Amino acid sequence: MRHWLQLATRNWRVKPGRSIAVVLAVALGVGTVITVTSIYASVERTIEEQIVDNWLGKSHINIESPVGHWGNVDQALVEAIRPVEGVEQVTARLKTRMGLILSDDAPFLSRDAYTIQSGRVAVDVVGIDPANEYYFRNFNGLAGNRIERSGGNEVIFERRLADDLDISIGDDVLFEVYTGQQPRLCTVVGLIPARRVALFQKPTVYMHLADVQEMRGDQGKVSVIDILVTDPEIETINTVAEGIRQVIRDRRQGYIVTTASAKLEQLHEAQKATRLMLLLFAFVAMLTSFFIIITTMSMGMMERVRQLGTLRCVGMTRGQLSLLVYAEIIPLGLFGSLLGVPIGIGLIQLGIRVIPHVEQFAHDLVYSQWGIAVGMAGGLVTALLGATVVLFKGANVSPIRAVNPESRDERTGLVILAACVGCVFLFAHNYLVKDLDESLWLNPLFAFLATVTLDGGYVLIAPLLVFLVAAPAVNLVAPLMGLRRKLAQDQMGRAPWRSAGVCWTLMVGLSLIVFFSVRGESITRAWDFPARLAGTFVWSPNAVPRKVVDEVEQLPGVGETTPINDVRCRVRSKRESILSFLKSESIFVAGDPETFLSMAKLAFLQGNMEDAEAKLRRGGYVLLTPEASHSFGYNLGDKVPVTIADKTVEFEVAGVVRSPSMDIAVAYFQADSYMMLASASSVLGTIDDLKKHFGIDAVKMFLMNIDLPESPYAADFAADEPPYGVDQRWIAGKLETWSDNLPLEREFVLGIKQDLKKWLDGHARVPSGKLRKVLFRYAQAIAEVRHQWKDLTPEARWEIFRERLVLERVKEHMHRPQAQTGSLRRLKQDIDDDIRTGTLLVSSIPAISLLVATFGVANLMMVNVTSRSRQLATMRAVGATKSQIARLVLCEAAVLGLLGSVVGVLLGLHSAYSTNTLTTRLIGIEIPWAVPWERVLAAVILTWLVCLLAGIGPALRASRNNVIEALQTA
């Protein structure tokens, strides 16, 4: 050997298993970071796409007529705005009402759901420009083909309408033509899922824009122009929108330009929180890797401690020893970091195939570049840190102790000191979360410090917990292993730092599972959509007395409610606008300021919530939508003259508002044409002002949240096909059958029980009036579910059915059987399903870290066995069986697994609490505390089994050790 540094490479050859273990430890650590960051990046992109496609819409800027679908926009404007700086894509749509001509034998399973006149069903036809449309909308769920060519008379049907008409792809259908020509024969090329909020919303079909313009006789006219910008930042969108407004002004046109700034702001705030979570997770994943690496190196150090001691005895200095260890570790760490990249890619593919819903959510796989960079750099750094920690431990042992490693004494004082430092770390973490300026959290340094102080605090406290709790915990586990308590207790607490290492490795993976489970459940509870927007409504064009409000609010199943009235009015414009010529009347929407503002969750573009609510309570104030503000020319503080009948009253503008939640609902249900006219000409006031100034004391609409108790669904709702042939007798036969599952209906069923029996037994020719009302209400509820039957689970069908029963009862109390009802339950269910599925997904991904941690736990257990090899051999020599030795090691693994699980749960709960607190401070959303204990318990059991599994190998080795060789160890 020409140089003593060659001892480093010699150790690779002499102990190849140890060297391979170090390389694998680093590679697995790097691979874990790459895997989780890449899967999370893929999931984040997919969820963002779903949010944009389903909830927000891709369009950044819209150009529309002030009167919505009653007006139109010049299609030539498309080419005029393409050159505007920042515009990436432009498309135009034309939405119009047309008649679909029915054949004489059209089945129509539910004719009451459609407007049918003279053999025609009214549908909304949307003309699209295929050259650009698909940049804006993905047509998710489309079966068949897209529309691609003009003059082909191709049409995409709403699936629900197609099912009701028994229409399939390839069938021909007839549309009436406005220009007096013969009806147009079109071919159905695709079917798309239907989303309707209420029966007033007509079914939608899609055709080529040029075909619709020709059929309508409106060449060159469209309903809306959508724009995508190159840089979707809010400031850029607003700048581009102003450039487009200038183009419109130059052309002397009065179109309204709206932006998606408010919706994107919500999305960007959510993305900030998500990215912060990903950053925190990357740091924690690196911490897991550090524990795996350091435990692997500890095993190698224990095997080489006599060698190091001998080198110290023959004159090697601590500096030379350090250089020797680094020369051995650095090449292994570098190679392991490089090897971690393909391992990470392999784990990604494994995760996609094994973890539920990953393939669904991460269909567009993204390999996180920053995750790869952080993983490789972190792998090398943690290898160096691990070598430093192990070297510090070995270099500070005297040569005498090094050659006799089992002569070391416990350092209780160091364990207590570490626990005190850990408590200081936790206090520092709480300060960072609760008192540090929230703007600083956007700096990754503070995210790293928060992670280090939190995880470091629990790491430093763990040895004291092992020292204090391990021996008592043996009393519970030892009898299960068939061991005497005293014998098992003697094996615990002798090496608290090494035993704590097992807890560390387990707790990090478990804490992530607990963290994401709690975090996801909390976010799901926070996103209670009816709390942000009324979940249902009942509307009648004929007003009812205001006293009905109290009756409706007392009905079983009716939760938070706000009454609304809308009255036609005239608003004198501050400046001349196209609205002045196109529409002479506006709408005064009157509500209760206390309940309406909270249920609508309005975003204030001018003014603020607190001041506006106080002003509306005092009376004499109104709110304007952005469209109305633009059309009429009024802003915050201006006086608005409102005329109802012959009386004019001036109201002061208390704010200009938009409802992002309503925007989401409108985009989801494609109800934009219905909302545009109302928002462009609406003035929002109060019911009290309507009564005080104009003598109108009535309501037309109830916005409400339905409060349904838990109830198992009836067996009929689990059928694959919806019920056909539903008539009064069929429903009557189900009333008593379903009554046990309908706690809100039992009182009504009991009230008609005698009438029901008389009619069913034939003693009454027709049902009584009271019974007819109940049967009608059930028929309406069944019809609503039947429309959506195949797209829903039995639980969802039952919920919609019960909700509709409550809405029908509200109609009865209003004495308006023809009132329109609507529900956002489908939207809420889809959002909840996406969030819960995503929650389950993000809770499952950390299991990869936990399974990889098995390697580190096995290493540490092997170190414990190696350090006690002579003691275990002595026990074998005095009569202990191989089975007893193996069970002793497994007993230790079980206890440490239990301790690691407890600490992991505490760490996960603490992390979730800190993140909830931070979310509230960063984006102002109050996140409720919710713990899914069933998932937490499942994660604890998994962690404990992982530790037991990792202990099997060391236990078998301990039981098979050669007694003579072990006793000869100096």
Coordinates of N, CA, C and O in Angstrom, one line a residue, residues 788-872:
Q788 N -80.2 12.0 -14.1 CA -78.7 11.9 -13.9 C -78.3 10.5 -13.4 O -77.2 10.3 -13.0
W789 N -79.2 9.6 -13.5 CA -79.1 8.3 -12.8 C -77.8 7.6 -13.1 O -77.0 7.2 -12.2
K790 N -77.4 7.5 -14.3 CA -76.2 6.7 -14.7 C -74.9 7.3 -14.3 O -73.9 6.7 -14.3
D791 N -74.9 8.6 -14.1 CA -73.7 9.3 -13.8 C -73.5 9.4 -12.3 O -72.5 10.0 -11.8
L792 N -74.4 8.9 -11.5 CA -74.3 9.0 -10.0 C -74.2 7.7 -9.3 O -74.6 6.7 -9.8
T793 N -73.6 7.8 -8.1 CA -73.6 6.6 -7.2 C -74.9 6.5 -6.5 O -75.7 7.5 -6.5
P794 N -75.2 5.3 -5.9 CA -76.5 5.2 -5.1 C -76.6 6.3 -4.0 O -77.7 6.8 -3.8
E795 N -75.5 6.6 -3.4 CA -75.5 7.6 -2.3 C -75.9 9.0 -2.9 O -76.7 9.7 -2.3
A796 N -75.3 9.3 -4.0 CA -75.5 10.6 -4.6 C -77.0 10.7 -5.1 O -77.6 11.7 -5.0
R797 N -77.5 9.6 -5.7 CA -78.9 9.6 -6.1 C -79.8 9.9 -4.9 O -80.8 10.6 -5.0
W798 N -79.5 9.2 -3.8 CA -80.4 9.3 -2.6 C -80.3 10.8 -2.1 O -81.3 11.3 -1.7
E799 N -79.1 11.4 -2.1 CA -79.0 12.7 -1.6 C -79.8 13.7 -2.5 O -80.4 14.6 -2.0
I800 N -79.7 13.6 -3.8 CA -80.4 14.5 -4.7 C -81.9 14.3 -4.5 O -82.7 15.3 -4.5
F801 N -82.3 13.1 -4.4 CA -83.8 12.8 -4.2 C -84.3 13.4 -2.9 O -85.3 14.1 -2.9
R802 N -83.5 13.3 -1.8 CA -84.0 13.9 -0.6 C -83.9 15.4 -0.6 O -84.8 16.1 -0.1
E803 N -82.9 15.9 -1.3 CA -82.9 17.4 -1.4 C -84.0 17.9 -2.2 O -84.7 18.9 -1.9
R804 N -84.4 17.2 -3.3 CA -85.5 17.7 -4.1 C -86.8 17.6 -3.4 O -87.7 18.4 -3.6
L805 N -87.0 16.6 -2.5 CA -88.2 16.5 -1.6 C -88.4 17.8 -0.8 O -89.5 18.3 -0.7
V806 N -87.2 18.3 -0.3 CA -87.3 19.5 0.6 C -87.7 20.7 -0.3 O -88.5 21.5 0.1
L807 N -87.1 20.8 -1.5 CA -87.3 21.9 -2.4 C -88.8 21.9 -2.8 O -89.4 22.9 -3.0
E808 N -89.3 20.7 -3.1 CA -90.7 20.6 -3.5 C -91.7 21.1 -2.3 O -92.7 21.6 -2.6
R809 N -91.2 20.8 -1.1 CA -92.0 21.2 0.0 C -92.0 22.7 0.2 O -93.0 23.3 0.5
V810 N -90.9 23.3 -0.2 CA -90.8 24.8 -0.1 C -91.8 25.4 -1.2 O -92.5 26.3 -0.9
K811 N -91.9 24.8 -2.3 CA -92.8 25.2 -3.4 C -94.2 25.1 -2.9 O -95.1 26.0 -3.1
E812 N -94.5 24.0 -2.1 CA -95.9 23.9 -1.6 C -96.2 25.1 -0.6 O -97.3 25.6 -0.7
H813 N -95.3 25.4 0.2 CA -95.5 26.5 1.2 C -95.6 27.8 0.5 O -96.2 28.8 1.1
M814 N -94.9 28.0 -0.6 CA -95.0 29.2 -1.4 C -96.3 29.2 -2.2 O -96.7 30.3 -2.8
H815 N -97.0 28.1 -2.3 CA -98.2 27.9 -3.1 C -97.9 28.3 -4.6 O -98.7 28.9 -5.3
R816 N -96.7 27.8 -5.0 CA -96.3 28.1 -6.4 C -95.8 26.7 -6.9 O -94.6 26.5 -7.0
P817 N -96.7 25.8 -7.3 CA -96.2 24.5 -7.8 C -95.4 24.6 -9.1 O -94.6 23.6 -9.4
Q818 N -95.5 25.6 -9.9 CA -94.7 25.8 -11.1 C -93.4 26.5 -10.9 O -92.7 26.9 -11.8
A819 N -93.1 26.8 -9.6 CA -91.8 27.5 -9.3 C -90.6 26.7 -9.8 O -90.6 25.5 -9.8
Q820 N -89.6 27.4 -10.2 CA -88.4 26.8 -10.7 C -87.4 26.5 -9.5 O -87.3 27.3 -8.6
T821 N -86.8 25.3 -9.5 CA -85.8 25.0 -8.5 C -84.5 24.7 -9.1 O -84.4 24.3 -10.3
G822 N -83.5 24.8 -8.4 CA -82.1 24.5 -8.9 C -81.2 24.1 -7.8 O -81.5 24.4 -6.6
S823 N -80.2 23.4 -8.1 CA -79.2 22.9 -7.1 C -77.8 22.9 -7.6 O -77.6 22.6 -8.8
L824 N -76.9 23.2 -6.7 CA -75.5 23.1 -7.1 C -74.9 21.8 -6.4 O -73.6 21.7 -6.3
R825 N -75.7 20.9 -6.0 CA -75.2 19.7 -5.4 C -74.2 18.9 -6.3 O -73.2 18.4 -5.8
R826 N -74.6 18.8 -7.6 CA -73.7 18.1 -8.5 C -72.3 18.7 -8.6 O -71.3 18.0 -8.5
L827 N -72.3 20.1 -8.6 CA -71.0 20.8 -8.6 C -70.3 20.5 -7.3 O -69.1 20.2 -7.3
K828 N -71.0 20.6 -6.2 CA -70.3 20.4 -4.9 C -69.8 19.0 -4.8 O -68.7 18.7 -4.3
Q829 N -70.6 18.0 -5.3 CA -70.2 16.6 -5.2 C -68.9 16.4 -6.1 O -68.0 15.7 -5.6
D830 N -68.9 17.0 -7.3 CA -67.8 16.8 -8.1 C -66.5 17.4 -7.5 O -65.4 16.8 -7.5
I831 N -66.7 18.6 -6.9 CA -65.5 19.2 -6.2 C -65.1 18.4 -5.0 O -63.9 18.2 -4.8
D832 N -66.1 18.0 -4.2 CA -65.7 17.2 -3.1 C -65.0 15.9 -3.5 O -64.1 15.4 -2.8
D833 N -65.6 15.2 -4.5 CA -64.9 14.0 -5.0 C -63.5 14.2 -5.4 O -62.6 13.4 -5.1
D834 N -63.3 15.3 -6.2 CA -61.9 15.6 -6.6 C -61.0 15.9 -5.5 O -59.9 15.4 -5.4
I835 N -61.5 16.7 -4.5 CA -60.7 17.0 -3.3 C -60.4 15.8 -2.5 O -59.3 15.5 -2.1
R836 N -61.4 15.0 -2.2 CA -61.2 13.8 -1.4 C -60.3 12.8 -2.1 O -59.5 12.1 -1.5
T837 N -60.5 12.6 -3.4 CA -59.6 11.7 -4.1 C -58.2 12.2 -4.1 O -57.2 11.4 -3.9
G838 N -58.0 13.5 -4.3 CA -56.7 14.1 -4.2 C -56.1 14.0 -2.9 O -54.9 13.7 -2.7
T839 N -57.0 14.1 -1.8 CA -56.5 14.0 -0.4 C -56.0 12.5 -0.2 O -54.9 12.3 0.4
L840 N -56.8 11.6 -0.6 CA -56.4 10.2 -0.5 C -55.1 9.9 -1.2 O -54.2 9.2 -0.7
L841 N -54.9 10.5 -2.4 CA -53.7 10.4 -3.2 C -52.5 10.9 -2.5 O -51.5 10.2 -2.3
V842 N -52.6 12.2 -2.0 CA -51.4 12.8 -1.4 C -51.1 12.2 -0.1 O -50.0 12.3 0.4
S843 N -52.1 11.5 0.6 CA -51.9 10.8 1.8 C -51.1 9.5 1.5 O -50.5 9.0 2.4
S844 N -51.3 9.0 0.3 CA -50.7 7.7 0.0 C -49.3 7.8 -0.5 O -48.5 6.9 -0.2
I845 N -49.0 8.9 -1.1 CA -47.6 9.0 -1.7 C -46.5 8.9 -0.7 O -45.5 8.3 -0.9
P846 N -46.7 9.6 0.5 CA -45.6 9.4 1.5 C -45.4 8.0 2.0 O -44.3 7.7 2.6
A847 N -46.3 7.1 1.7 CA -46.0 5.7 2.0 C -44.8 5.2 1.3 O -44.1 4.2 1.8
I848 N -44.4 5.8 0.2 CA -43.2 5.4 -0.5 C -42.0 5.7 0.4 O -41.1 4.9 0.5
S849 N -42.0 6.9 1.0 CA -41.0 7.2 2.0 C -40.9 6.2 3.1 O -39.9 5.8 3.6
L850 N -42.1 5.8 3.6 CA -42.2 4.9 4.7 C -41.6 3.5 4.3 O -40.9 2.9 5.1
L851 N -41.9 3.1 3.2 CA -41.4 1.8 2.7 C -39.9 1.8 2.5 O -39.2 0.9 2.8
V852 N -39.5 2.9 1.9 CA -38.0 3.1 1.7 C -37.3 3.1 3.1 O -36.2 2.6 3.2
A853 N -38.0 3.7 4.1 CA -37.4 3.8 5.4 C -37.2 2.5 6.0 O -36.4 2.3 7.0
T854 N -37.9 1.4 5.5 CA -37.6 0.1 6.0 C -36.1 -0.3 5.9 O -35.6 -1.0 6.8
F855 N -35.5 0.2 4.9 CA -34.1 -0.1 4.7 C -33.3 0.5 5.8 O -32.4 -0.1 6.4
G856 N -33.6 1.8 6.2 CA -32.9 2.4 7.3 C -33.1 1.7 8.6 O -32.3 1.6 9.5
V857 N -34.4 1.4 8.9 CA -34.8 0.7 10.1 C -34.0 -0.6 10.2 O -33.5 -1.0 11.3
A858 N -34.0 -1.4 9.1 CA -33.3 -2.7 9.1 C -31.8 -2.5 9.5 O -31.2 -3.2 10.2
N859 N -31.2 -1.4 8.9 CA -29.8 -1.1 9.2 C -29.6 -0.8 10.7 O -28.6 -1.4 11.3
L860 N -30.4 0.0 11.3 CA -30.3 0.3 12.7 C -30.5 -0.9 13.6 O -29.8 -1.1 14.6
M861 N -31.5 -1.7 13.3 CA -31.7 -2.9 14.0 C -30.5 -3.8 13.9 O -30.1 -4.5 14.9
M862 N -29.9 -3.8 12.7 CA -28.7 -4.7 12.6 C -27.5 -4.1 13.4 O -26.7 -4.8 14.0
V863 N -27.4 -2.7 13.5 CA -26.4 -2.1 14.3 C -26.6 -2.5 15.8 O -25.7 -2.8 16.5
N864 N -27.8 -2.5 16.2 CA -28.1 -2.9 17.6 C -27.7 -4.3 17.9 O -27.2 -4.6 18.9
V865 N -28.0 -5.2 16.9 CA -27.7 -6.6 17.1 C -26.2 -6.7 17.1 O -25.6 -7.5 17.9
T866 N -25.5 -6.0 16.2 CA -24.0 -6.1 16.1 C -23.4 -5.6 17.4 O -22.4 -6.2 17.9
S867 N -23.9 -4.5 17.9 CA -23.3 -3.9 19.1 C -23.5 -4.8 20.4 O -22.8 -4.8 21.3
R868 N -24.5 -5.7 20.3 CA -24.8 -6.6 21.5 C -24.5 -8.0 21.1 O -25.1 -8.9 21.8
S869 N -23.7 -8.3 20.1 CA -23.5 -9.6 19.7 C -22.9 -10.5 20.8 O -23.3 -11.6 21.0
R870 N -22.0 -9.9 21.6 CA -21.3 -10.7 22.7 C -22.3 -10.9 23.8 O -22.4 -12.1 24.3
Q871 N -23.2 -10.0 24.1 CA -24.2 -10.2 25.1 C -25.2 -11.2 24.7 O -25.5 -12.1 25.5
L872 N -25.6 -11.2 23.5 CA -26.6 -12.2 23.0 C -25.9 -13.6 23.0 O -26.6 -14.6 23.2

